[in-house]
mmCIF file of C-alpha atoms in Angstrom:
data_model
loop_
_atom_site.group_PDB
_atom_site.id
_atom_site.type_symbol
_atom_site.label_atom_id
_atom_site.label_comp_id
_atom_site.label_asym_id
_atom_site.label_seq_id
_atom_site.Cartn_x
_atom_site.Cartn_y
_atom_site.Cartn_z
ATOM 1 C CA MET A 1056 10.167 -128.633 28.429
ATOM 2 C CA ASN A 1057 8.171 -127.171 31.238
ATOM 3 C CA GLY A 1058 9.762 -123.717 31.686
ATOM 4 C CA MET A 1059 11.310 -122.703 34.986
ATOM 5 C CA ALA A 1060 11.904 -126.289 36.111
ATOM 6 C CA ASP A 1061 14.533 -126.573 33.355
ATOM 7 C CA LEU A 1062 16.252 -123.277 34.135
ATOM 8 C CA PRO A 1063 19.353 -123.712 36.320
ATOM 9 C CA LEU A 1064 19.631 -121.660 39.482
ATOM 10 C CA TRP A 1065 22.641 -119.677 38.183
ATOM 11 C CA ALA A 1066 20.389 -118.347 35.398
ATOM 12 C CA ALA A 1067 17.110 -118.140 37.320
ATOM 13 C CA LEU A 1068 18.481 -115.702 39.905
ATOM 14 C CA PRO A 1069 19.716 -113.063 37.423
ATOM 15 C CA VAL A 1070 16.523 -113.453 35.385
ATOM 16 C CA ALA A 1071 14.404 -112.871 38.497
ATOM 17 C CA LEU A 1072 16.541 -109.921 39.612
ATOM 18 C CA LEU A 1073 16.419 -108.304 36.175
ATOM 19 C CA LEU A 1074 12.643 -108.727 36.033
ATOM 20 C CA LEU A 1075 12.240 -107.192 39.491
ATOM 21 C CA LEU A 1076 14.563 -104.307 38.636
ATOM 22 C CA GLY A 1077 12.721 -103.692 35.364
ATOM 23 C CA ALA A 1078 9.373 -103.696 37.137
ATOM 24 C CA ALA A 1079 10.696 -101.358 39.846
ATOM 25 C CA LEU A 1080 12.076 -98.875 37.314
ATOM 26 C CA THR A 1081 8.807 -98.878 35.406
ATOM 27 C CA LEU A 1082 6.905 -98.376 38.672
ATOM 28 C CA VAL A 1083 9.105 -95.382 39.569
ATOM 29 C CA GLY A 1084 8.360 -93.880 36.158
ATOM 30 C CA THR A 1085 4.665 -94.424 36.770
ATOM 31 C CA PHE A 1086 4.855 -92.662 40.138
ATOM 32 C CA GLY A 1087 6.553 -89.753 38.399
ATOM 33 C CA LEU A 1088 3.724 -89.610 35.884
ATOM 34 C CA VAL A 1089 1.145 -89.443 38.647
ATOM 35 C CA ARG A 1090 2.953 -87.219 41.170
ATOM 36 C CA LEU A 1091 4.790 -84.547 39.190
ATOM 37 C CA PRO A 1092 3.021 -81.169 38.884
ATOM 38 C CA ASN A 1093 2.844 -80.343 35.166
ATOM 39 C CA PHE A 1094 3.005 -81.958 31.746
ATOM 40 C CA TYR A 1095 6.630 -81.025 31.111
ATOM 41 C CA ASP A 1096 7.786 -82.686 34.332
ATOM 42 C CA ARG A 1097 5.445 -85.663 33.996
ATOM 43 C CA VAL A 1098 6.428 -86.606 30.456
ATOM 44 C CA HIS A 1099 10.076 -87.216 31.395
ATOM 45 C CA ALA A 1100 9.663 -89.762 34.232
ATOM 46 C CA PRO A 1101 7.766 -92.480 32.337
ATOM 47 C CA THR A 1102 10.127 -92.135 29.388
ATOM 48 C CA LEU A 1103 13.134 -92.986 31.542
ATOM 49 C CA GLY A 1104 11.244 -95.677 33.458
ATOM 50 C CA THR A 1105 10.043 -97.300 30.274
ATOM 51 C CA THR A 1106 13.420 -97.282 28.553
ATOM 52 C CA LEU A 1107 15.412 -98.565 31.519
ATOM 53 C CA GLY A 1108 12.675 -100.914 32.711
ATOM 54 C CA ILE A 1109 12.142 -102.543 29.337
ATOM 55 C CA GLY A 1110 15.930 -102.878 28.987
ATOM 56 C CA CYS A 1111 16.075 -104.992 32.148
ATOM 57 C CA VAL A 1112 13.095 -107.097 31.081
ATOM 58 C CA LEU A 1113 14.635 -107.671 27.644
ATOM 59 C CA LEU A 1114 17.960 -108.712 29.194
ATOM 60 C CA ALA A 1115 16.082 -111.158 31.434
ATOM 61 C CA SER A 1116 14.252 -112.545 28.412
ATOM 62 C CA MET A 1117 17.474 -112.935 26.426
ATOM 63 C CA LEU A 1118 19.151 -114.786 29.283
ATOM 64 C CA PHE A 1119 16.113 -116.980 29.963
ATOM 65 C CA PHE A 1120 15.627 -118.132 26.379
ATOM 66 C CA SER A 1121 19.345 -118.400 25.616
ATOM 67 C CA VAL A 1122 19.804 -120.798 28.541
ATOM 68 C CA LEU A 1123 16.661 -122.812 27.772
ATOM 69 C CA GLN A 1124 17.428 -123.162 24.065
ATOM 70 C CA THR A 1125 21.208 -123.601 24.600
ATOM 71 C CA ARG A 1126 21.930 -121.030 21.918
ATOM 72 C CA LEU A 1127 22.211 -117.263 21.883
ATOM 73 C CA VAL A 1128 18.766 -115.682 21.472
ATOM 74 C CA LEU A 1129 18.981 -112.069 20.323
ATOM 75 C CA HIS A 1130 15.483 -111.267 19.032
ATOM 76 C CA GLU A 1131 15.045 -108.896 21.956
ATOM 77 C CA VAL A 1132 17.871 -106.677 20.677
ATOM 78 C CA LEU A 1133 15.589 -105.576 17.851
ATOM 79 C CA ILE A 1134 12.852 -104.693 20.347
ATOM 80 C CA ALA A 1135 15.377 -102.757 22.452
ATOM 81 C CA VAL A 1136 16.551 -100.789 19.404
ATOM 82 C CA PHE A 1137 12.966 -99.842 18.536
ATOM 83 C CA VAL A 1138 12.218 -98.769 22.124
ATOM 84 C CA VAL A 1139 15.441 -96.775 22.468
ATOM 85 C CA VAL A 1140 14.842 -95.016 19.142
ATOM 86 C CA THR A 1141 11.097 -94.375 19.367
ATOM 87 C CA THR A 1142 10.725 -93.364 23.021
ATOM 88 C CA PRO A 1143 12.860 -90.183 22.860
ATOM 89 C CA VAL A 1144 11.343 -89.229 19.511
ATOM 90 C CA THR A 1145 7.859 -89.593 20.972
ATOM 91 C CA LEU A 1146 8.879 -87.532 24.018
ATOM 92 C CA MET A 1147 10.234 -84.786 21.768
ATOM 93 C CA LEU A 1148 7.119 -84.692 19.566
ATOM 94 C CA LEU A 1149 4.755 -84.620 22.544
ATOM 95 C CA SER A 1150 6.781 -81.870 24.227
ATOM 96 C CA ARG A 1151 6.933 -79.730 21.092
ATOM 97 C CA ALA A 1152 3.202 -80.107 20.544
ATOM 98 C CA ALA A 1153 2.532 -79.100 24.153
ATOM 99 C CA VAL A 1154 4.859 -76.075 23.928
ATOM 100 C CA TYR A 1155 3.171 -74.973 20.694
ATOM 101 C CA ARG A 1156 -0.299 -75.387 22.212
ATOM 102 C CA ASP A 1157 0.624 -73.592 25.424
ATOM 103 C CA ARG A 1158 2.234 -70.676 23.565
ATOM 104 C CA ARG A 1159 -0.837 -70.323 21.327
ATOM 105 C CA GLU A 1160 -3.016 -70.229 24.443
ATOM 106 C CA GLY A 1161 -0.739 -67.623 26.067
ATOM 107 C CA ARG A 1162 0.182 -69.693 29.108
ATOM 108 C CA GLU A 1163 2.940 -68.338 31.322
ATOM 109 C CA ASP A 1164 4.460 -71.620 32.581
ATOM 110 C CA VAL A 1165 5.884 -72.696 29.209
ATOM 111 C CA PRO A 1166 9.551 -73.715 29.361
ATOM 112 C CA PRO A 1167 11.906 -71.503 27.329
ATOM 113 C CA THR A 1168 13.280 -72.632 23.991
ATOM 114 C CA PRO A 1169 16.450 -71.405 22.247
ATOM 115 C CA GLU A 1170 14.376 -69.280 19.842
ATOM 116 C CA HIS A 1171 12.718 -67.396 22.705
ATOM 117 C CA HIS A 1172 15.789 -66.974 24.927
ATOM 118 C CA PRO A 1173 18.979 -66.691 22.855
ATOM 119 C CA PRO A 1174 22.253 -67.347 24.731
ATOM 120 C CA GLU A 1175 23.905 -64.285 26.218
ATOM 121 C CA ALA A 1176 27.264 -63.207 24.847
#
């Protein structure tokens, strides 16, 4: 087999569109990382871009290899599970570390947490 030459058009178009969408979402997340003003704003954009972007790329990969191998290929589901589970956990740990550091340094622009601003009755 020589790759794309064996992929029918009905499968090649969604694969290409999913790859382009995944790349675009990742690019938007990257712009957010570069353009947003502080750490707390910047950390959110790439997390969403990565999760949604990699989801589109993984769907494209599943479709591509399922059509080429004429059987359902689901290895990418495991990758998606790891990305969906680890990305928010990483975001939370980075944010908590930054809040702790900024509070220790006495910075004023630290976002509030439930411990520091209890809900009003």
